[in-house]
Short mmCIF file of C-alpha atoms in Angstrom, two decimals:
data_model
loop_
_atom_site.label_atom_id
_atom_site.label_comp_id
_atom_site.label_asym_id
_atom_site.label_seq_id
_atom_site.Cartn_x
_atom_site.Cartn_y
_atom_site.Cartn_z
CA MET A 1 37.62 -44.57 -31.50
CA ASN A 2 37.67 -41.85 -34.09
CA VAL A 3 34.86 -39.42 -34.52
CA LEU A 4 35.15 -39.00 -38.38
CA THR A 5 35.55 -41.73 -40.96
CA ASP A 6 38.28 -41.43 -43.69
CA ASP A 7 35.48 -40.72 -46.18
CA GLU A 8 34.00 -37.87 -44.01
CA LEU A 9 37.44 -36.38 -43.72
CA ARG A 10 37.91 -36.55 -47.45
CA THR A 11 34.59 -34.77 -47.92
CA TYR A 12 35.48 -32.00 -45.39
CA LEU A 13 38.94 -31.58 -46.92
CA ARG A 14 37.28 -30.94 -50.28
CA LEU A 15 34.86 -28.36 -48.80
CA TYR A 16 37.68 -26.75 -46.61
CA PRO A 17 40.92 -27.20 -48.37
CA GLU A 18 42.64 -24.39 -46.52
CA PRO A 19 43.83 -25.12 -42.87
CA VAL A 20 42.73 -23.00 -39.93
CA LYS A 21 45.25 -20.17 -39.50
CA GLU A 22 44.18 -18.81 -36.16
CA LEU A 23 41.85 -18.65 -33.38
CA ARG A 24 39.79 -15.41 -33.84
CA TRP A 25 37.48 -13.44 -31.52
CA ASP A 26 35.62 -10.23 -30.95
CA GLU A 27 33.41 -8.79 -28.15
CA ASN A 28 30.84 -11.51 -28.47
CA TRP A 29 32.19 -14.55 -30.24
CA TRP A 30 35.15 -16.83 -30.35
CA ARG A 31 35.70 -18.19 -34.01
CA ILE A 32 37.48 -21.32 -34.98
CA GLY A 33 37.25 -22.34 -38.61
CA VAL A 34 33.50 -22.51 -39.36
CA ILE A 35 32.38 -22.77 -35.72
CA ASP A 36 31.45 -19.78 -33.53
CA ILE A 37 31.09 -19.87 -29.72
CA ASN A 38 29.18 -17.23 -27.92
CA LYS A 39 31.13 -15.50 -25.10
CA LYS A 40 28.12 -14.51 -23.02
CA HIS A 41 25.46 -17.08 -23.64
CA PRO A 42 25.51 -20.97 -23.90
CA GLN A 43 25.10 -20.88 -27.67
CA TYR A 44 27.19 -22.00 -30.68
CA ARG A 45 26.81 -21.46 -34.42
CA ALA A 46 27.61 -24.05 -37.01
CA GLY A 47 25.67 -22.52 -39.89
CA PHE A 48 22.66 -22.29 -37.39
CA GLY A 49 22.44 -21.62 -33.78
CA SER A 50 22.30 -24.34 -31.11
CA ALA A 51 22.50 -24.56 -27.45
CA ILE A 52 25.77 -25.49 -25.55
CA LEU A 53 25.22 -28.36 -23.29
CA PRO A 54 27.36 -29.59 -20.26
CA SER A 55 28.88 -32.23 -22.51
CA THR A 56 29.66 -29.84 -25.46
CA ARG A 57 33.46 -29.69 -26.13
CA PHE A 58 36.18 -29.39 -28.83
CA VAL A 59 38.52 -32.28 -29.59
CA LEU A 60 41.45 -32.87 -31.89
CA GLU A 61 41.62 -35.85 -34.05
CA PRO A 62 44.89 -36.73 -35.88
CA PHE A 63 44.48 -38.23 -39.32
CA GLU A 64 46.56 -39.18 -42.37
CA ILE A 65 44.62 -38.87 -45.56
CA ASP A 66 46.23 -39.10 -49.00
CA GLN A 67 49.67 -38.25 -47.56
CA LEU A 68 48.31 -35.29 -45.57
CA ILE A 69 49.26 -35.59 -41.95
CA ALA A 70 47.03 -33.28 -39.94
CA CYS A 71 44.59 -32.83 -37.11
CA ALA A 72 40.77 -32.28 -37.32
CA ILE A 73 39.23 -29.73 -35.00
CA ILE A 74 35.77 -31.07 -34.01
CA LEU A 75 33.02 -29.92 -31.75
CA LEU A 76 31.23 -32.63 -29.85
CA THR A 77 27.79 -31.21 -29.35
CA GLY A 78 26.16 -33.62 -26.99
CA GLY A 79 22.93 -33.14 -29.02
CA LYS A 80 20.99 -34.73 -31.83
CA ILE A 81 23.67 -33.71 -34.37
CA PRO A 82 26.55 -35.34 -32.40
CA HIS A 83 29.48 -33.33 -34.02
CA HIS A 84 30.60 -30.54 -36.23
CA PHE A 85 33.81 -30.34 -38.18
CA ALA A 86 35.36 -26.85 -37.61
CA GLY A 87 38.46 -27.11 -39.57
CA TRP A 88 41.87 -28.73 -39.68
CA VAL A 89 45.59 -27.89 -39.18
CA PRO A 90 48.84 -29.68 -40.28
CA ALA A 91 50.30 -31.97 -37.78
CA SER A 92 53.23 -29.43 -37.27
CA ARG A 93 50.76 -27.02 -35.71
CA GLY A 94 49.18 -29.59 -33.43
CA ALA A 95 50.49 -28.08 -30.25
CA GLU A 96 49.07 -24.61 -31.21
CA ALA A 97 45.71 -26.18 -32.14
CA ARG A 98 45.60 -27.92 -28.64
CA ARG A 99 46.00 -24.56 -27.05
CA TRP A 100 43.08 -23.23 -29.07
CA VAL A 101 40.98 -26.23 -27.99
CA GLU A 102 41.85 -25.61 -24.47
CA THR A 103 40.88 -21.98 -24.78
CA LEU A 104 37.53 -22.75 -26.29
CA ASN A 105 36.71 -25.49 -23.86
CA ASN A 106 37.39 -23.11 -20.98
CA ALA A 107 35.17 -20.60 -22.72
CA ILE A 108 32.38 -23.08 -22.98
CA GLN A 109 32.48 -23.86 -19.24
CA LEU A 110 32.30 -20.03 -18.46
CA VAL A 111 29.02 -19.59 -20.21
CA LEU A 112 27.31 -22.62 -18.73
CA PRO A 113 25.22 -22.12 -15.81
CA PRO A 114 26.42 -23.54 -12.42
CA PRO A 115 25.21 -27.19 -11.97
CA ALA A 116 22.81 -26.12 -9.22
CA VAL A 117 20.78 -23.92 -11.62
CA ALA A 118 21.57 -25.70 -14.92
CA ARG A 119 18.14 -27.15 -14.77
CA THR A 120 14.76 -25.88 -13.56
CA ASP A 121 12.84 -28.05 -11.04
CA GLU A 122 13.39 -31.71 -11.47
CA HIS A 123 9.64 -32.05 -11.65
CA ILE A 124 7.76 -29.82 -14.11
CA ALA A 125 4.12 -29.87 -13.32
CA ALA A 126 2.97 -27.58 -16.11
CA LEU A 127 4.11 -25.39 -19.07
CA ARG A 128 2.85 -22.15 -20.28
CA PHE A 129 3.51 -21.11 -23.91
CA GLU A 130 2.94 -17.59 -25.12
CA SER A 131 3.31 -16.09 -28.66
CA GLY A 132 2.12 -13.05 -30.68
CA SER A 133 0.90 -9.67 -29.50
CA GLU A 134 -2.61 -8.43 -28.75
CA ASN A 135 -2.23 -5.14 -30.77
CA ALA A 136 0.83 -5.50 -32.95
CA PRO A 137 -0.09 -5.28 -36.70
CA ASP A 138 2.46 -7.97 -37.55
CA ALA A 139 0.82 -10.43 -35.11
CA PRO A 140 -2.31 -11.49 -37.17
CA PHE A 141 -3.51 -14.00 -34.53
CA GLY A 142 -3.25 -11.69 -31.53
CA PHE A 143 -1.77 -12.87 -28.21
CA GLU A 144 -2.08 -16.50 -27.71
CA THR A 145 -1.49 -18.49 -24.52
CA ILE A 146 -1.53 -22.25 -23.93
CA GLU A 147 -1.00 -24.03 -20.54
CA LEU A 148 -0.52 -27.72 -20.21
CA THR A 149 -0.31 -29.80 -17.03
CA GLU A 150 1.27 -33.25 -16.47
CA SER A 151 -2.17 -34.66 -16.06
CA GLY A 152 -3.11 -33.48 -19.63
CA ALA A 153 -5.32 -30.53 -18.68
CA LEU A 154 -5.27 -27.81 -21.28
CA ALA A 155 -6.23 -24.19 -21.32
CA TYR A 156 -5.91 -22.00 -24.56
CA GLN A 157 -6.67 -18.37 -24.91
CA ARG A 158 -6.29 -16.02 -27.76
CA GLN A 159 -6.81 -12.24 -27.45
CA ARG A 160 -6.91 -9.76 -30.36
CA GLN A 161 -7.80 -6.27 -29.06
CA ASP A 162 -11.44 -6.78 -27.54
CA PRO A 163 -12.56 -10.16 -28.79
CA ARG A 164 -11.17 -13.20 -26.61
CA THR A 165 -11.38 -16.94 -27.37
CA SER A 166 -11.05 -19.54 -24.71
CA ILE A 167 -10.68 -23.35 -25.06
CA VAL A 168 -10.25 -25.77 -22.24
CA GLY A 169 -9.85 -29.65 -22.49
CA HIS A 170 -7.45 -32.65 -22.19
CA VAL A 171 -4.61 -33.89 -24.13
CA ASP A 172 -2.40 -37.03 -23.97
CA PRO A 173 -0.19 -36.68 -20.91
CA ALA A 174 2.60 -38.51 -22.76
CA ARG A 175 2.92 -35.64 -25.26
CA PHE A 176 3.33 -33.24 -22.38
CA GLN A 177 6.22 -35.43 -21.10
CA GLU A 178 7.80 -35.55 -24.49
CA VAL A 179 7.91 -31.66 -24.64
CA VAL A 180 9.31 -31.53 -21.10
CA ARG A 181 12.02 -33.96 -21.96
CA ALA A 182 12.94 -31.93 -24.96
CA LEU A 183 13.08 -28.85 -22.78
CA LEU A 184 15.30 -30.51 -20.37
CA THR A 185 17.92 -31.12 -23.11
CA THR A 186 18.49 -27.37 -23.38
CA THR A 187 19.98 -24.95 -20.83
CA PHE A 188 16.56 -23.71 -19.75
CA PRO A 189 16.05 -21.46 -17.91
CA THR A 190 19.34 -19.82 -19.10
CA PRO A 191 18.41 -17.68 -22.18
CA PRO A 192 19.80 -18.99 -25.40
CA GLN A 193 19.84 -15.47 -26.79
CA ALA A 194 20.04 -11.99 -25.38
CA ARG A 195 18.99 -9.78 -28.41
CA PHE A 196 16.09 -10.00 -30.82
CA ALA A 197 15.98 -8.58 -34.27
CA PRO A 198 13.45 -5.89 -34.90
CA GLY A 199 10.12 -7.59 -35.67
CA ALA A 200 11.24 -11.01 -34.48
CA SER A 201 8.53 -13.43 -33.58
CA VAL A 202 9.43 -14.01 -29.88
CA VAL A 203 7.81 -16.92 -27.83
CA ARG A 204 8.02 -17.33 -24.07
CA ILE A 205 8.16 -20.67 -22.24
CA THR A 206 7.37 -20.85 -18.55
CA ALA A 207 7.74 -23.88 -16.34
CA MET A 208 5.58 -24.23 -13.24
CA PRO A 209 5.51 -24.30 -10.22
CA SER A 210 8.99 -22.64 -10.45
CA GLU A 211 7.80 -19.90 -12.80
CA GLN A 212 11.23 -19.97 -14.40
CA LYS A 213 10.91 -18.65 -17.98
CA VAL A 214 12.85 -17.96 -21.10
CA SER A 215 12.09 -15.93 -24.30
CA VAL A 216 13.50 -17.11 -27.64
CA SER A 217 12.84 -16.12 -31.21
CA TYR A 218 10.61 -18.67 -32.97
CA PHE A 219 12.89 -18.97 -35.98
CA GLU A 220 16.15 -19.04 -33.95
CA ALA A 221 14.50 -21.71 -31.77
CA LEU A 222 13.86 -23.98 -34.80
CA ARG A 223 17.59 -24.04 -35.32
CA MET A 224 18.46 -25.12 -31.74
CA ASP A 225 18.53 -28.68 -30.52
CA GLY A 226 15.87 -29.16 -27.81
CA TYR A 227 14.15 -25.80 -28.30
CA ARG A 228 13.31 -26.86 -31.87
CA ASP A 229 11.02 -29.73 -30.62
CA VAL A 230 9.43 -27.56 -27.81
CA VAL A 231 8.53 -24.63 -29.90
CA ARG A 232 7.54 -26.67 -32.93
CA GLU A 233 5.32 -28.93 -31.14
CA LEU A 234 3.47 -26.29 -28.88
CA SER A 235 3.21 -23.89 -31.97
CA LYS A 236 1.54 -26.74 -33.90
CA LEU A 237 -0.86 -27.35 -30.99
CA VAL A 238 -1.70 -23.73 -30.82
CA GLU A 239 -2.42 -23.74 -34.57
CA GLY A 240 -4.61 -26.82 -34.07
CA LEU A 241 -6.73 -25.10 -31.45
CA ARG A 242 -6.91 -21.72 -33.23
CA ASP A 243 -7.92 -23.23 -36.59
CA SER A 244 -9.81 -26.34 -35.42
CA ARG A 245 -7.14 -28.54 -37.25
CA GLU A 246 -8.69 -31.99 -36.63
CA ASP A 247 -5.34 -33.82 -37.73
CA ILE A 248 -3.26 -31.85 -35.14
CA LEU A 249 -5.76 -32.14 -32.44
CA ALA A 250 -6.15 -35.91 -33.09
CA ALA A 251 -2.45 -36.39 -32.71
CA TRP A 252 -2.45 -34.89 -29.37
CA LYS A 253 -5.66 -36.93 -28.43
CA PHE A 254 -7.45 -33.61 -27.54
CA SER A 255 -10.82 -33.64 -26.02
CA ALA A 256 -12.71 -30.37 -25.45
CA GLU A 257 -14.73 -29.33 -22.40
CA PRO A 258 -17.59 -26.81 -22.54
CA THR A 259 -16.52 -23.21 -22.03
CA ALA A 260 -18.36 -19.84 -21.50
CA ALA A 261 -19.15 -17.96 -24.64
CA PRO A 262 -16.39 -15.60 -25.82
CA VAL A 263 -16.46 -12.14 -24.30
#
């Protein structure tokens, strides 16, 4: 069964009328057409960054469209967006393209963590989500931490220099499980990125009881399958607690418990 329909192929050929001429690379990336594969971390770029999964791989798909006999180079992601078109080569260069695909698939395997550590504990009992900074001028909300457990227990804390705000309560345990399922579609705890741009909004996700953790740029996370859902959902919950957003808290079925006065 073909990955792309004839109509999809015609669209891609209009967008990318020139064939892929070569497999390129530098110190950090492999490049094939419009797809980049990170050499050091399980991440690819197809206009935006996404995590490489154990099922991610390149394939060749022969086609004949409007008298053009060629092969499409396709990345099968294993994620929510199932595939990306990397480019195409004429059929006469099919053997060369197969060598490129083999090289890239070997490179993908090299950046994936070994199966024994590809996932954190099978059972995640709690998550901690941290964002912001206590003193940084570009962190207007200070340092915020939220902890969620599988039973729905919640603890939120916000610290901005001396003032501290704490909230405890309960949320729907099903929402916690949704976040965990999204996290387990990523390569957590293997970091999806190693460097952060100056001033980047970095968040940290910690799974318990293992204490395995990962740091990721907020905006990069929103471009990555799996991490997108985790960071978006937990950031939204933090916003709801910070700003008393009833619509957000109602969606999580939040109920508060009495706490001591802020110190």
